[in-house]
Amino acid sequence: MRTFLFQGLVGLSEAMYLWMVAAGLSLIFGVLRVLNFAHGSLYMLGAYLTFYFFGLLGHNFWLGLAIGPVFVAGIGLLMERFFLRWVYRLEVAYQLLLTFAFVLIFNDLVKLIWGPIYQASPMPPGLDSSLSILGQAYPLYNLFIILVGPLIALGLWFLLEKTRWGRLIVASASDREMASALGVNVPRLYTGVFMLGAWLAALGGALSIPIRPVSPGMGEIIIIEAFIVAVIGGLGSLKGAFIGAILIGLLHVYGVFYIPVFEMALAFILMAVVLILRPWGLFGTREV
């Protein structure tokens, strides 16, 4: 039982990285109706830029964490303003083609600037030790990540439910034409939402650098898992993304521990079951 509970803690920390990426993906789809295949690349850019500023600013992880994701949000602004805005009303295939082009561009760009080698950052001071939990050493940084994930969920809930900007986002997501007729600057609102989604993905990448190597293509793995999470939870549902990320995180660590040969298939099996029983996801809305 101790091992089971300990593995659960490991799974929760894994789930929080996934939650940050899936939250941005779901937010962008829920409001802009864009399937952003390049969302994993924004996660990768967040990791690279945080690592870059970490080195530039005297190996200060917290400054790198504060600046890196903001730069990626700026890249998101350029993507939305000059490219994605022109495909909102086109078929999903055009969105996927355009965002896949960004995946290739960003992958080559990081190879050109930082090279193809793997890079790693040390643990931030103060979080580089471990605690004894259930008789085993558990990294303090993982506990920090488990705390950060729900705080971000709470912040997003407050932003969308308790602020005027959040209410405008919900209104524009429900009926863009009506919101525009009432004087809402919908294009500017959409740009802000895309920047927020990009920042969330980049934050996930930035927080991952003390425990995961920074490398080209690192976003391609997590975007597949993020899509699975979004489908299980319901595309456009932040609550679904949070629950879905926890399910996939736990499934991953328990699968590796108990049935490693079959582990990779578990997430896809869960997604298939959800799609059969509830095609719109656990917390999604059925379209009529």
Short mmCIF file of C-alpha atoms in Angstrom, two decimals:
data_model
loop_
_atom_site.label_atom_id
_atom_site.label_comp_id
_atom_site.label_asym_id
_atom_site.label_seq_id
_atom_site.Cartn_x
_atom_site.Cartn_y
_atom_site.Cartn_z
CA MET A 1 0.00 0.00 0.00
CA ARG A 2 2.87 2.39 0.80
CA THR A 3 4.36 1.88 -2.64
CA PHE A 4 0.96 2.37 -4.25
CA LEU A 5 0.42 5.70 -2.45
CA PHE A 6 3.96 6.86 -3.16
CA GLN A 7 3.56 6.12 -6.86
CA GLY A 8 0.35 8.15 -6.71
CA LEU A 9 2.34 11.18 -5.53
CA VAL A 10 4.77 10.71 -8.40
CA GLY A 11 1.84 10.52 -10.81
CA LEU A 12 0.32 13.75 -9.44
CA SER A 13 3.51 15.70 -10.06
CA GLU A 14 3.69 14.30 -13.62
CA ALA A 15 0.04 15.25 -14.12
CA MET A 16 0.60 18.91 -13.23
CA TYR A 17 2.95 19.51 -16.20
CA LEU A 18 0.39 17.88 -18.45
CA TRP A 19 -2.39 19.97 -16.91
CA MET A 20 -0.64 23.25 -17.75
CA VAL A 21 -0.20 22.28 -21.39
CA ALA A 22 -3.71 20.80 -21.71
CA ALA A 23 -5.25 23.86 -20.01
CA GLY A 24 -3.82 26.18 -22.67
CA LEU A 25 -4.86 23.80 -25.44
CA SER A 26 -8.43 23.55 -24.12
CA LEU A 27 -8.71 27.28 -23.48
CA ILE A 28 -7.64 28.14 -27.02
CA PHE A 29 -9.97 25.56 -28.55
CA GLY A 30 -12.88 26.49 -26.28
CA VAL A 31 -12.73 30.18 -27.23
CA LEU A 32 -11.04 30.39 -30.64
CA ARG A 33 -12.10 26.93 -31.92
CA VAL A 34 -8.52 26.36 -33.09
CA LEU A 35 -6.77 22.99 -32.73
CA ASN A 36 -3.26 24.24 -32.09
CA PHE A 37 -0.90 21.41 -33.02
CA ALA A 38 2.04 23.74 -32.26
CA HIS A 39 1.04 23.97 -28.59
CA GLY A 40 3.72 21.42 -27.66
CA SER A 41 6.29 23.60 -29.44
CA LEU A 42 5.30 26.51 -27.18
CA TYR A 43 6.00 24.18 -24.23
CA MET A 44 9.44 23.48 -25.75
CA LEU A 45 10.12 27.19 -26.34
CA GLY A 46 9.17 27.90 -22.72
CA ALA A 47 11.80 25.39 -21.59
CA TYR A 48 14.50 26.74 -23.91
CA LEU A 49 13.90 30.42 -23.19
CA THR A 50 13.74 29.84 -19.43
CA PHE A 51 17.01 27.90 -19.67
CA TYR A 52 18.52 30.72 -21.74
CA PHE A 53 17.53 33.46 -19.28
CA PHE A 54 18.58 31.20 -16.40
CA GLY A 55 22.12 31.25 -17.81
CA LEU A 56 21.99 34.91 -18.84
CA LEU A 57 20.83 36.19 -15.45
CA GLY A 58 23.43 34.60 -13.23
CA HIS A 59 21.83 31.15 -12.99
CA ASN A 60 18.75 32.53 -11.29
CA PHE A 61 15.99 29.99 -11.97
CA TRP A 62 13.16 32.20 -10.69
CA LEU A 63 14.07 35.12 -12.96
CA GLY A 64 14.28 32.74 -15.90
CA LEU A 65 10.87 31.32 -14.95
CA ALA A 66 9.37 34.81 -14.77
CA ILE A 67 10.76 35.99 -18.13
CA GLY A 68 10.83 32.89 -20.38
CA PRO A 69 7.06 32.19 -20.51
CA VAL A 70 6.34 35.90 -21.08
CA PHE A 71 8.53 35.83 -24.20
CA VAL A 72 6.59 32.80 -25.43
CA ALA A 73 3.33 34.67 -24.83
CA GLY A 74 4.78 37.37 -27.13
CA ILE A 75 5.50 34.72 -29.76
CA GLY A 76 1.90 33.59 -29.33
CA LEU A 77 0.77 37.15 -30.05
CA LEU A 78 2.66 37.15 -33.36
CA MET A 79 1.29 33.70 -34.29
CA GLU A 80 -2.30 34.69 -33.62
CA ARG A 81 -2.15 38.21 -35.06
CA PHE A 82 -0.37 37.46 -38.32
CA PHE A 83 -1.22 33.80 -39.10
CA LEU A 84 -3.98 32.03 -37.16
CA ARG A 85 -6.44 34.89 -37.41
CA TRP A 86 -6.78 34.15 -41.12
CA VAL A 87 -7.84 30.52 -40.66
CA TYR A 88 -10.48 30.83 -37.94
CA ARG A 89 -13.32 30.36 -40.35
CA LEU A 90 -11.62 27.70 -42.47
CA GLU A 91 -11.85 23.95 -41.99
CA VAL A 92 -9.88 22.31 -39.18
CA ALA A 93 -7.50 20.74 -41.72
CA TYR A 94 -6.11 24.19 -42.60
CA GLN A 95 -5.54 24.98 -38.91
CA LEU A 96 -3.70 21.69 -38.41
CA LEU A 97 -1.54 22.26 -41.49
CA LEU A 98 -0.63 25.79 -40.42
CA THR A 99 0.15 24.85 -36.81
CA PHE A 100 2.13 21.78 -37.95
CA ALA A 101 4.26 24.14 -40.05
CA PHE A 102 5.03 26.04 -36.83
CA VAL A 103 6.13 22.75 -35.22
CA LEU A 104 8.72 22.24 -37.97
CA ILE A 105 9.86 25.88 -37.89
CA PHE A 106 10.26 26.00 -34.09
CA ASN A 107 12.10 22.65 -34.00
CA ASP A 108 14.62 23.83 -36.61
CA LEU A 109 14.91 27.21 -34.93
CA VAL A 110 15.95 25.79 -31.54
CA LYS A 111 18.46 23.47 -33.27
CA LEU A 112 19.89 26.47 -35.12
CA ILE A 113 20.20 28.62 -31.97
CA TRP A 114 20.97 26.10 -29.20
CA GLY A 115 22.12 23.04 -31.16
CA PRO A 116 20.77 19.48 -31.07
CA ILE A 117 22.34 18.53 -27.72
CA TYR A 118 20.40 17.87 -24.53
CA GLN A 119 20.73 20.52 -21.80
CA ALA A 120 19.78 20.44 -18.12
CA SER A 121 19.28 22.92 -15.33
CA PRO A 122 20.10 22.27 -11.65
CA MET A 123 17.37 22.28 -9.04
CA PRO A 124 16.48 25.78 -7.81
CA PRO A 125 17.96 26.62 -4.39
CA GLY A 126 15.59 25.78 -1.56
CA LEU A 127 13.87 23.03 -3.55
CA ASP A 128 16.89 20.82 -4.15
CA SER A 129 16.34 18.53 -1.17
CA SER A 130 13.83 15.79 -0.41
CA LEU A 131 11.35 14.83 2.29
CA SER A 132 10.70 11.43 3.76
CA ILE A 133 7.16 10.44 2.78
CA LEU A 134 5.82 6.95 3.47
CA GLY A 135 9.35 5.88 4.30
CA GLN A 136 10.80 7.02 0.96
CA ALA A 137 12.65 10.13 -0.14
CA TYR A 138 10.38 12.39 -2.19
CA PRO A 139 11.85 15.43 -4.01
CA LEU A 140 10.72 18.74 -2.56
CA TYR A 141 10.51 20.17 -6.09
CA ASN A 142 7.80 17.61 -6.96
CA LEU A 143 5.74 18.77 -3.99
CA PHE A 144 6.16 22.33 -5.23
CA ILE A 145 4.81 21.29 -8.65
CA ILE A 146 1.84 19.51 -7.03
CA LEU A 147 1.05 22.78 -5.24
CA VAL A 148 1.50 25.00 -8.32
CA GLY A 149 -0.94 23.00 -10.50
CA PRO A 150 -4.07 23.57 -8.37
CA LEU A 151 -3.05 27.22 -7.80
CA ILE A 152 -3.03 27.77 -11.55
CA ALA A 153 -6.43 26.06 -11.80
CA LEU A 154 -7.75 28.38 -9.08
CA GLY A 155 -6.28 31.41 -10.85
CA LEU A 156 -7.90 30.44 -14.15
CA TRP A 157 -11.25 29.88 -12.45
CA PHE A 158 -11.06 33.32 -10.82
CA LEU A 159 -10.00 34.97 -14.08
CA LEU A 160 -12.81 33.43 -16.13
CA GLU A 161 -15.60 33.53 -13.53
CA LYS A 162 -14.92 36.61 -11.43
CA THR A 163 -13.43 39.23 -13.74
CA ARG A 164 -14.95 41.34 -16.52
CA TRP A 165 -12.34 40.09 -18.99
CA GLY A 166 -13.28 36.50 -18.16
CA ARG A 167 -16.97 37.18 -18.67
CA LEU A 168 -16.22 38.77 -22.04
CA ILE A 169 -14.25 35.64 -23.00
CA VAL A 170 -17.16 33.38 -22.07
CA ALA A 171 -19.62 35.61 -23.95
CA SER A 172 -17.42 35.69 -27.06
CA ALA A 173 -16.95 31.92 -26.95
CA SER A 174 -20.73 31.44 -26.84
CA ASP A 175 -21.63 33.92 -29.59
CA ARG A 176 -18.88 35.87 -31.30
CA GLU A 177 -21.21 37.90 -33.55
CA MET A 178 -23.44 38.97 -30.67
CA ALA A 179 -20.43 39.97 -28.53
CA SER A 180 -19.02 41.96 -31.44
CA ALA A 181 -22.38 43.70 -32.02
CA LEU A 182 -22.41 44.72 -28.33
CA GLY A 183 -19.07 46.49 -28.73
CA VAL A 184 -16.62 43.81 -27.59
CA ASN A 185 -13.30 43.96 -29.45
CA VAL A 186 -13.34 40.25 -30.25
CA PRO A 187 -10.07 40.09 -32.28
CA ARG A 188 -8.14 41.71 -29.40
CA LEU A 189 -9.84 39.37 -26.94
CA TYR A 190 -8.86 36.35 -29.03
CA THR A 191 -5.26 37.54 -29.16
CA GLY A 192 -5.23 37.81 -25.35
CA VAL A 193 -6.67 34.31 -24.97
CA PHE A 194 -4.07 32.84 -27.34
CA MET A 195 -1.30 34.61 -25.43
CA LEU A 196 -2.64 33.20 -22.16
CA GLY A 197 -2.75 29.68 -23.64
CA ALA A 198 0.82 30.08 -24.95
CA TRP A 199 1.97 31.32 -21.53
CA LEU A 200 0.43 28.28 -19.82
CA ALA A 201 2.21 25.87 -22.18
CA ALA A 202 5.49 27.74 -21.75
CA LEU A 203 5.10 27.73 -17.96
CA GLY A 204 4.77 23.94 -18.05
CA GLY A 205 7.98 23.72 -20.08
CA ALA A 206 9.78 26.23 -17.85
CA LEU A 207 8.89 24.35 -14.67
CA SER A 208 10.04 21.06 -16.20
CA ILE A 209 13.69 22.04 -16.83
CA PRO A 210 15.05 21.08 -13.38
CA ILE A 211 13.86 17.49 -13.83
CA ARG A 212 13.67 16.95 -17.61
CA PRO A 213 16.35 17.57 -20.25
CA VAL A 214 15.75 20.45 -22.62
CA SER A 215 15.93 19.14 -26.17
CA PRO A 216 14.50 19.73 -29.66
CA GLY A 217 11.30 17.80 -30.21
CA MET A 218 10.41 17.63 -26.51
CA GLY A 219 7.08 19.26 -27.30
CA GLU A 220 5.99 16.52 -29.69
CA ILE A 221 5.65 13.94 -26.94
CA ILE A 222 3.67 16.11 -24.58
CA ILE A 223 1.31 17.43 -27.26
CA ILE A 224 0.08 13.89 -27.94
CA GLU A 225 -0.61 13.37 -24.23
CA ALA A 226 -2.21 16.82 -23.99
CA PHE A 227 -4.58 15.99 -26.86
CA ILE A 228 -5.52 12.73 -25.10
CA VAL A 229 -6.19 14.68 -21.90
CA ALA A 230 -8.28 17.26 -23.76
CA VAL A 231 -10.33 14.55 -25.49
CA ILE A 232 -10.92 12.62 -22.26
CA GLY A 233 -11.87 15.74 -20.30
CA GLY A 234 -13.82 17.33 -23.14
CA LEU A 235 -12.33 19.81 -25.62
CA GLY A 236 -12.75 23.32 -24.25
CA SER A 237 -13.32 22.25 -20.64
CA LEU A 238 -10.67 23.38 -18.13
CA LYS A 239 -12.18 21.20 -15.41
CA GLY A 240 -12.02 18.26 -17.80
CA ALA A 241 -8.39 19.07 -18.62
CA PHE A 242 -7.48 19.07 -14.92
CA ILE A 243 -9.21 15.75 -14.17
CA GLY A 244 -7.98 14.22 -17.43
CA ALA A 245 -4.37 15.20 -16.66
CA ILE A 246 -4.57 13.55 -13.24
CA LEU A 247 -6.04 10.38 -14.76
CA ILE A 248 -3.31 10.16 -17.41
CA GLY A 249 -0.56 11.02 -14.92
CA LEU A 250 -1.65 8.29 -12.52
CA LEU A 251 -2.23 5.82 -15.33
CA HIS A 252 1.28 6.47 -16.60
CA VAL A 253 3.14 5.85 -13.32
CA TYR A 254 1.01 2.87 -12.28
CA GLY A 255 1.35 1.42 -15.77
CA VAL A 256 5.15 1.78 -15.70
CA PHE A 257 5.31 0.24 -12.24
CA TYR A 258 2.87 -2.65 -12.55
CA ILE A 259 2.54 -3.48 -16.27
CA PRO A 260 5.48 -1.75 -18.05
CA VAL A 261 5.06 -3.78 -21.26
CA PHE A 262 1.53 -2.46 -21.71
CA GLU A 263 2.00 1.04 -20.29
CA MET A 264 2.00 3.04 -23.53
CA ALA A 265 -1.35 1.62 -24.61
CA LEU A 266 -3.22 2.47 -21.40
CA ALA A 267 -3.84 6.15 -22.17
CA PHE A 268 -5.13 5.32 -25.65
CA ILE A 269 -7.39 2.59 -24.26
CA LEU A 270 -8.85 5.03 -21.72
CA MET A 271 -9.42 7.59 -24.47
CA ALA A 272 -11.13 4.98 -26.66
CA VAL A 273 -13.43 3.95 -23.80
CA VAL A 274 -14.39 7.58 -23.11
CA LEU A 275 -15.02 8.24 -26.80
CA ILE A 276 -17.28 5.19 -27.04
CA LEU A 277 -19.29 5.96 -23.91
CA ARG A 278 -19.21 9.76 -24.00
CA PRO A 279 -17.84 11.15 -27.30
CA TRP A 280 -17.89 14.77 -26.04
CA GLY A 281 -15.62 13.91 -23.09
CA LEU A 282 -16.18 13.61 -19.35
CA PHE A 283 -16.90 17.32 -18.83
CA GLY A 284 -17.44 18.50 -22.39
CA THR A 285 -20.70 19.77 -23.85
CA ARG A 286 -22.60 17.76 -26.38
CA GLU A 287 -23.05 19.73 -29.60
CA VAL A 288 -26.50 19.60 -31.14
#
